[in-house]
mmCIF file of C-alpha atoms in Angstrom:
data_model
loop_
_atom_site.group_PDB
_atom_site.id
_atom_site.type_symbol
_atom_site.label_atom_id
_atom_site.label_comp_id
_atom_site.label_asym_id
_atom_site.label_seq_id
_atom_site.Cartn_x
_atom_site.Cartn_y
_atom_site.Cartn_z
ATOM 1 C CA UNK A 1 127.638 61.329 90.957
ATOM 2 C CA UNK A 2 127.043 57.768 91.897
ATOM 3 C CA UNK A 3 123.323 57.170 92.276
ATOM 4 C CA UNK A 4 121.291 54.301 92.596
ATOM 5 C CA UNK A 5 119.269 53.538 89.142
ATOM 6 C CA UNK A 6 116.092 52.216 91.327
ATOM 7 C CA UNK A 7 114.863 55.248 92.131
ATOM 8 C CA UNK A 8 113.230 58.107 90.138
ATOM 9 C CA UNK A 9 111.432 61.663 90.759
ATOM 10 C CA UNK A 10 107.789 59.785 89.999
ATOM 11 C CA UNK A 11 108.201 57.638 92.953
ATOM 12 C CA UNK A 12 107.588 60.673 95.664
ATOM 13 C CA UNK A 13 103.947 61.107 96.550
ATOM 14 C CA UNK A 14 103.489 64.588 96.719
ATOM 15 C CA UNK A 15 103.045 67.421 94.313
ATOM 16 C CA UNK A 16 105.310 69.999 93.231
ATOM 17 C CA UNK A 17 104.625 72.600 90.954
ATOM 18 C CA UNK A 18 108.185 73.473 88.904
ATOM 19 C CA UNK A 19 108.449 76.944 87.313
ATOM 20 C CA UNK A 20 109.420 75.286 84.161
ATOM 21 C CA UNK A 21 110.077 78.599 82.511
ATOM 22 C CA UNK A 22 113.354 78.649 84.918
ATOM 23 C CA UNK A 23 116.585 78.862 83.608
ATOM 24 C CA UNK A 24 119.932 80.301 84.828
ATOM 25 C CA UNK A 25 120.736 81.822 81.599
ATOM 26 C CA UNK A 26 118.058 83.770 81.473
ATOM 27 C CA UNK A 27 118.228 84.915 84.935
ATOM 28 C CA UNK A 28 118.246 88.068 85.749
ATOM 29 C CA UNK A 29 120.217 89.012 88.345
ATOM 30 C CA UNK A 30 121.553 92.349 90.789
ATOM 31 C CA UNK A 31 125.048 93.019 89.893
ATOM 32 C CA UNK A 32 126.157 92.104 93.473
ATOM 33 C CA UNK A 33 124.881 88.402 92.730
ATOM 34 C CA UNK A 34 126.581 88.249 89.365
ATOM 35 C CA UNK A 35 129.880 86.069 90.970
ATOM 36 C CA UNK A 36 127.083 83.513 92.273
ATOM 37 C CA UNK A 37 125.274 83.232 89.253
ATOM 38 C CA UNK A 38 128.226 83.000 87.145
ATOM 39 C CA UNK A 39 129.495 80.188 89.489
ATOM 40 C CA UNK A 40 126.058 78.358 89.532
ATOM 41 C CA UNK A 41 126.343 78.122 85.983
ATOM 42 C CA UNK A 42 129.473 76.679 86.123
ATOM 43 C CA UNK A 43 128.162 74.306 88.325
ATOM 44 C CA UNK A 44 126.449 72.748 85.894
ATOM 45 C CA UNK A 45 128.380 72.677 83.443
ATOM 46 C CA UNK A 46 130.525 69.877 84.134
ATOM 47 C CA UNK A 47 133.521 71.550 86.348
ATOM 48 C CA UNK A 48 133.813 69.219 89.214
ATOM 49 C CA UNK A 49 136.037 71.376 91.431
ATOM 50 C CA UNK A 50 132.816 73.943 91.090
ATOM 51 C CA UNK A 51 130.409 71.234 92.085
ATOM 52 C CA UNK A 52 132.399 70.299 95.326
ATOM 53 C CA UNK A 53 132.552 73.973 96.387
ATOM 54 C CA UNK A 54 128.680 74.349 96.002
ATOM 55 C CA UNK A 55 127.787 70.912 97.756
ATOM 56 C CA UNK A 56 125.736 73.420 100.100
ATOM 57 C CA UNK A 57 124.207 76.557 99.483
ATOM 58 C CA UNK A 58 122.859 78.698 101.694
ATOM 59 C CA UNK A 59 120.422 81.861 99.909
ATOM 60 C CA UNK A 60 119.836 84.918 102.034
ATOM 61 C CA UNK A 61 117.208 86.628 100.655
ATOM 62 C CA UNK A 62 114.210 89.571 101.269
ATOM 63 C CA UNK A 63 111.453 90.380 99.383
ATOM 64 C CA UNK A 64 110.852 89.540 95.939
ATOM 65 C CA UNK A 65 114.016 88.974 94.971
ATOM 66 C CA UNK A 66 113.294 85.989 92.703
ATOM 67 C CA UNK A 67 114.567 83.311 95.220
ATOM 68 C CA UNK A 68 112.178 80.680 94.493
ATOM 69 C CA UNK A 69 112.561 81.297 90.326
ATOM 70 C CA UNK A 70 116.765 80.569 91.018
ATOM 71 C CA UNK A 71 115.887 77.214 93.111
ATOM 72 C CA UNK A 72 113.878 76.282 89.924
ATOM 73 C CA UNK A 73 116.610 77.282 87.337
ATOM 74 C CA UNK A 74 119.315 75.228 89.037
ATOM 75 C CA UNK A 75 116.977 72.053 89.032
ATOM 76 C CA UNK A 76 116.596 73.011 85.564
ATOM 77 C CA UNK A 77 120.239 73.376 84.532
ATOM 78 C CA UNK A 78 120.938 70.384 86.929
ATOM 79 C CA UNK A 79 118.683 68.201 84.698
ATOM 80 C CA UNK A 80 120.267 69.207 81.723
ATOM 81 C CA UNK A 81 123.111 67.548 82.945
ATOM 82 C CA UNK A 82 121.044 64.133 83.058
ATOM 83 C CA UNK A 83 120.969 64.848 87.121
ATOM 84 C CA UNK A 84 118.135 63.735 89.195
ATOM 85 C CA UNK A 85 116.647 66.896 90.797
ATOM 86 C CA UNK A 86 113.866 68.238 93.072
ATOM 87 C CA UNK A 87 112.850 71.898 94.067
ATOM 88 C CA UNK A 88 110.586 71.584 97.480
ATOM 89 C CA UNK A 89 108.656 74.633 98.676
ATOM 90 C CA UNK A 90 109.074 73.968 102.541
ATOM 91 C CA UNK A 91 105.888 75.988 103.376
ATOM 92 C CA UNK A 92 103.771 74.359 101.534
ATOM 93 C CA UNK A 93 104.568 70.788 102.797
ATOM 94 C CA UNK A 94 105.044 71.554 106.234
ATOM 95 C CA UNK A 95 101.998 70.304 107.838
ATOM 96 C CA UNK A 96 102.666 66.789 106.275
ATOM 97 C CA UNK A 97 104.968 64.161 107.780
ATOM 98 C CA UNK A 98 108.117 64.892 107.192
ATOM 99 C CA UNK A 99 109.187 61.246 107.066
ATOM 100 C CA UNK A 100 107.168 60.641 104.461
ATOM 101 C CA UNK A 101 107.782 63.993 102.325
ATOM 102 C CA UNK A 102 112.186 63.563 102.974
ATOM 103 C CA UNK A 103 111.788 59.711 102.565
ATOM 104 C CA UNK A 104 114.557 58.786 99.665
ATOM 105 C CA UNK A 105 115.164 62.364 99.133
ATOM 106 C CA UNK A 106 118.528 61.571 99.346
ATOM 107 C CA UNK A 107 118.488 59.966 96.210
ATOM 108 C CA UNK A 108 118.285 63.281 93.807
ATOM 109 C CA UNK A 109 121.583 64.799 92.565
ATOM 110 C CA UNK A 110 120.558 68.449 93.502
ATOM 111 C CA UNK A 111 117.787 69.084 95.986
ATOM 112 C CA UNK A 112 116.454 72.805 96.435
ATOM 113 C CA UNK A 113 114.512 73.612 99.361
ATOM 114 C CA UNK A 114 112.797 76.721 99.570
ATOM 115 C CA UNK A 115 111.558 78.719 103.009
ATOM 116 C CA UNK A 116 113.442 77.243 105.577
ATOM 117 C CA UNK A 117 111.938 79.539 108.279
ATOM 118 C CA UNK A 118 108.875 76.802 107.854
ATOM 119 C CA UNK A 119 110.838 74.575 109.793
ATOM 120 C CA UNK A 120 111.192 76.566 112.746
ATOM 121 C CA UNK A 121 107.491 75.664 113.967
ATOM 122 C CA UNK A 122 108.133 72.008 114.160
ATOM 123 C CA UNK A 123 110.710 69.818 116.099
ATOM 124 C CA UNK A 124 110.184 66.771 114.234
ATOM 125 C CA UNK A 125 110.326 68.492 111.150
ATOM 126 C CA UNK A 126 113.906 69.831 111.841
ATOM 127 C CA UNK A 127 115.323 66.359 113.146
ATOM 128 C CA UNK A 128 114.227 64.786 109.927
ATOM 129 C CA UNK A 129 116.206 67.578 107.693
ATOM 130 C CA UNK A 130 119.041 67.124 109.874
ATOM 131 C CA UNK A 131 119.327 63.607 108.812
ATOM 132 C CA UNK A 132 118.448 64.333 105.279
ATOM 133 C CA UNK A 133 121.263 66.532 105.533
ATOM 134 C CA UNK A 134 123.572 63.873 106.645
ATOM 135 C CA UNK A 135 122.273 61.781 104.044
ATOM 136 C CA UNK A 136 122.804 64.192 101.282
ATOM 137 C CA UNK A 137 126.581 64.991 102.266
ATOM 138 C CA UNK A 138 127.277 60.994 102.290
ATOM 139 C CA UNK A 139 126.048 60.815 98.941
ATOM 140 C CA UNK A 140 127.578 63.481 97.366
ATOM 141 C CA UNK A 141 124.561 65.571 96.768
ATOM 142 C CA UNK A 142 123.963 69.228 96.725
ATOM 143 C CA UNK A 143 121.580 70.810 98.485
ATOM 144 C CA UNK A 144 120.329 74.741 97.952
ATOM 145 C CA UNK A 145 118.029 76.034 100.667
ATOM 146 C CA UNK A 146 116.628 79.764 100.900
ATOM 147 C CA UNK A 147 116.128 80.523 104.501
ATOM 148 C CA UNK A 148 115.506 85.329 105.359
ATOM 149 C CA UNK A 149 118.471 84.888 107.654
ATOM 150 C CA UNK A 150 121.590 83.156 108.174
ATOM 151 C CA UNK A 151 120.781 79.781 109.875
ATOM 152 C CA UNK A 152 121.821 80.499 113.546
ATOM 153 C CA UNK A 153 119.816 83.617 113.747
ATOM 154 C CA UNK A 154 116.871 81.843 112.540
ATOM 155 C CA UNK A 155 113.948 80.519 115.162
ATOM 156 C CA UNK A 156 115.407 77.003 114.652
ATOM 157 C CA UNK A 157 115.365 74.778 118.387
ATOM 158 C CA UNK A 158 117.962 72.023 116.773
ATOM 159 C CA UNK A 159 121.236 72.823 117.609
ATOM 160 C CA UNK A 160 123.074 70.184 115.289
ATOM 161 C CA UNK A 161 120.784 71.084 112.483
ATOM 162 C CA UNK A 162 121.616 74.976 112.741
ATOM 163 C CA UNK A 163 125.215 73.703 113.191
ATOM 164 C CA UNK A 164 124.937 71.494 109.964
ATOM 165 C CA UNK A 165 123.338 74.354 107.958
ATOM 166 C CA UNK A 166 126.101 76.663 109.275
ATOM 167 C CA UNK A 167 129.014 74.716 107.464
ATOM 168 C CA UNK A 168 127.104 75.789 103.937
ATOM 169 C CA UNK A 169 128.545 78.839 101.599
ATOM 170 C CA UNK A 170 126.175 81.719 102.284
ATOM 171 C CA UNK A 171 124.773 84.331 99.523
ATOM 172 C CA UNK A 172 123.199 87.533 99.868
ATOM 173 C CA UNK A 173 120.125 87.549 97.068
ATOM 174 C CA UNK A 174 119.882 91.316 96.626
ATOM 175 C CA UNK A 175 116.291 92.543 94.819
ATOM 176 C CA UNK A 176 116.693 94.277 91.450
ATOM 177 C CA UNK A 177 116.692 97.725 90.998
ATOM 178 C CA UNK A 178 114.389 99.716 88.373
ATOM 179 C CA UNK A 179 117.247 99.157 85.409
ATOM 180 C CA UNK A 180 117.339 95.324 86.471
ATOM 181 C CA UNK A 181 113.643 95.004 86.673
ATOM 182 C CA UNK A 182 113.031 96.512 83.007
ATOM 183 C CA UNK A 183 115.783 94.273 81.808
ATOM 184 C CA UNK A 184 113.955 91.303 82.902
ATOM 185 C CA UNK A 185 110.928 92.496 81.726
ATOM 186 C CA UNK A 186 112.149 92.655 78.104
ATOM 187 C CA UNK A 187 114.621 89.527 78.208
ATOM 188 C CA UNK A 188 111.191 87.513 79.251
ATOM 189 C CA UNK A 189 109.256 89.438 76.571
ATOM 190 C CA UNK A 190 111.588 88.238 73.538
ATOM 191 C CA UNK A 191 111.852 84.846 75.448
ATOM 192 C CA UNK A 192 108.111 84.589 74.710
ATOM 193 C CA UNK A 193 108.790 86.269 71.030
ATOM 194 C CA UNK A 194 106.459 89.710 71.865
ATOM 195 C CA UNK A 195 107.592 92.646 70.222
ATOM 196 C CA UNK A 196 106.958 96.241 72.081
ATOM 197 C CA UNK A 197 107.421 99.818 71.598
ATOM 198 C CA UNK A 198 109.478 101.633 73.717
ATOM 199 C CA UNK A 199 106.666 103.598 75.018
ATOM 200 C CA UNK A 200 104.517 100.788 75.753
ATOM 201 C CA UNK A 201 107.293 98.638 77.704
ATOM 202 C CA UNK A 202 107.492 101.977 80.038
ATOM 203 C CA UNK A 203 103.830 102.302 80.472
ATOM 204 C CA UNK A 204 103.999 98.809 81.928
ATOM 205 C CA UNK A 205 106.813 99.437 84.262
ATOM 206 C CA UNK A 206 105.470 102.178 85.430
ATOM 207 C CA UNK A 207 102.396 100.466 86.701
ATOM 208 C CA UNK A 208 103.436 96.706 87.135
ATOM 209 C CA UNK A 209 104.140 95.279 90.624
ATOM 210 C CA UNK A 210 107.993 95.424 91.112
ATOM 211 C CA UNK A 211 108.642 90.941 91.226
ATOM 212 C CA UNK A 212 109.549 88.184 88.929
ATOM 213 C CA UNK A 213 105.740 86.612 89.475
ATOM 214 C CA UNK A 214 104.044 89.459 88.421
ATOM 215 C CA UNK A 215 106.199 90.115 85.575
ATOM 216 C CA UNK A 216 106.106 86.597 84.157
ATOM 217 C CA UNK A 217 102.298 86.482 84.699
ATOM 218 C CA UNK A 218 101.675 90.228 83.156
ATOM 219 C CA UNK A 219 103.732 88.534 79.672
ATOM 220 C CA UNK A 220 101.389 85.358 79.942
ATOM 221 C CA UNK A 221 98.415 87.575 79.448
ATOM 222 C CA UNK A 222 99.444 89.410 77.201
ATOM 223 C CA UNK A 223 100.963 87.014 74.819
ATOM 224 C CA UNK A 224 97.605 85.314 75.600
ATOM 225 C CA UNK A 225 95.229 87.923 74.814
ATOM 226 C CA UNK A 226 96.999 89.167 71.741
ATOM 227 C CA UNK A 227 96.913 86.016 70.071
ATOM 228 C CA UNK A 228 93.047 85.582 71.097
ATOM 229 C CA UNK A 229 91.841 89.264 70.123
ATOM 230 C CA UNK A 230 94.305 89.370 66.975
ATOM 231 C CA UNK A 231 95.799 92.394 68.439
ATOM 232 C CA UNK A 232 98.415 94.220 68.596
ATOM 233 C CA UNK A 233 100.021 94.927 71.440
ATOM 234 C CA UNK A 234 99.803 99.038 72.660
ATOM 235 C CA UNK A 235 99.200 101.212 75.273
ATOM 236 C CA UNK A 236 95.053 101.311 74.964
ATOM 237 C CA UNK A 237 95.543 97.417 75.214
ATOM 238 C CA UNK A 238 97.860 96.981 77.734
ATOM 239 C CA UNK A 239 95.408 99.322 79.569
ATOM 240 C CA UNK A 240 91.994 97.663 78.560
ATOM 241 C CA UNK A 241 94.013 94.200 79.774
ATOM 242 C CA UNK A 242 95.217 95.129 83.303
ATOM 243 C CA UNK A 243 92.405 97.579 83.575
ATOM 244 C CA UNK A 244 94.597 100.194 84.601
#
């Protein structure tokens, strides 16, 4: 892609926080989104024809289905293609001006945008991501947005911006099941090079809250806390940790 080289991710004035620890080949994933995962990664990996079929994105989701983790991952695999990308968490900007937060936005490879929905409370905030939009497709960017419904059922008062969204592919994220869940929670735990017995790994999914966060944030502590106490890792510590 064909980018102008005056421009760079430091030059926006507002703060992101990345989940750096996201990456599509260590996603885990419900076997009904296996096709799109296995299609995201060969998105970035060079195939052009893939790239122009993803140029928009559309991510259905629920509950704790690990939407925001997957915007991450593809700005991670999309920079490890030397491509200029953003994630934006919609939510968390939305009381800003939206001129200000989508100004040269256009300029990134691969833009994610997380919670759509947040748009629906503000007029001028769905006018400006209709022109970003527009902006985008002329520059040959791709653009990944998680909205909780397809766009045209969404509260959204901008007819040419629902219509605009409506021309993206759209994907079902479906929320892991027990077997997916205790997968992740071991593929994360050799990730971060922690070692468990079988009976400890089910005395933690038996009491852990069932989402990528709480997973990722339960292995941070207790990588954390072993290495601090010299300890290893069991069921009396896992226990004395999350107090359960």
């Amino acid at each position: 892609m064909n980018k102008p080289t005056d421009f760079s991710p430091e030059q926006l004035t507002f703060d992101v926080t990345r989940h750096t620890h996201a990456q599509l080949n260590a996603f885990i994933c419900h076997p009904n989104n296996e096709a799109l995962l296995r299609q995201l990664n060969n998105v970035f990996s060079g195939e052009i024809q893939a790239v122009n079929s993803t140029a928009f994105c559309w991510f259905l989701h629920g509950q704790k289905v690990g939407k925001t983790h997957l915007l991450n991952a593809i700005c991670h695999a999309a920079q490890t293609q030397q491509l200029n990308s953003i994630y934006l968490p919609l939510k968390d900007v939305i009381d800003q001006s939206p001129m200000h937060v989508l100004e040269n936005m256009e300029q990134f490879d691969v833009v994610c945008i997380d919670d759509i929905d947040s748009a629906s409370i503000s007029h001028e905030w769905q006018q400006s991501l209709f022109h970003l939009y527009n902006r985008l497709k002329s520059n040959g960017s791709q653009l990944f947005v998680t909205g909780s419904d397809v766009p045209d059922a969404l509260n959204l008062s901008l007819d040419d911006l629902v219509s605009r969204f409506k021309w993206g592919l759209v994907y079902r994220l479906h929320p892991l099941g027990e077997a997916g869940l205790k997968r992740l929670l071991m593929t994360h735990l050799t990730r971060a090079g922690i070692r468990l017995q079988g009976d400890v790994i089910d005395y933690i999914m038996l009491r852990i809250q069932r989402d990528l966060c709480s997973i990722l944030s339960a292995i941070r502590q207790l990588d954390q806390a072993s290495l601090e106490q010299q300890r290893t890792i069991t069921k009396p510590f896992v226990k004395q940790l999350f107090k359960w």
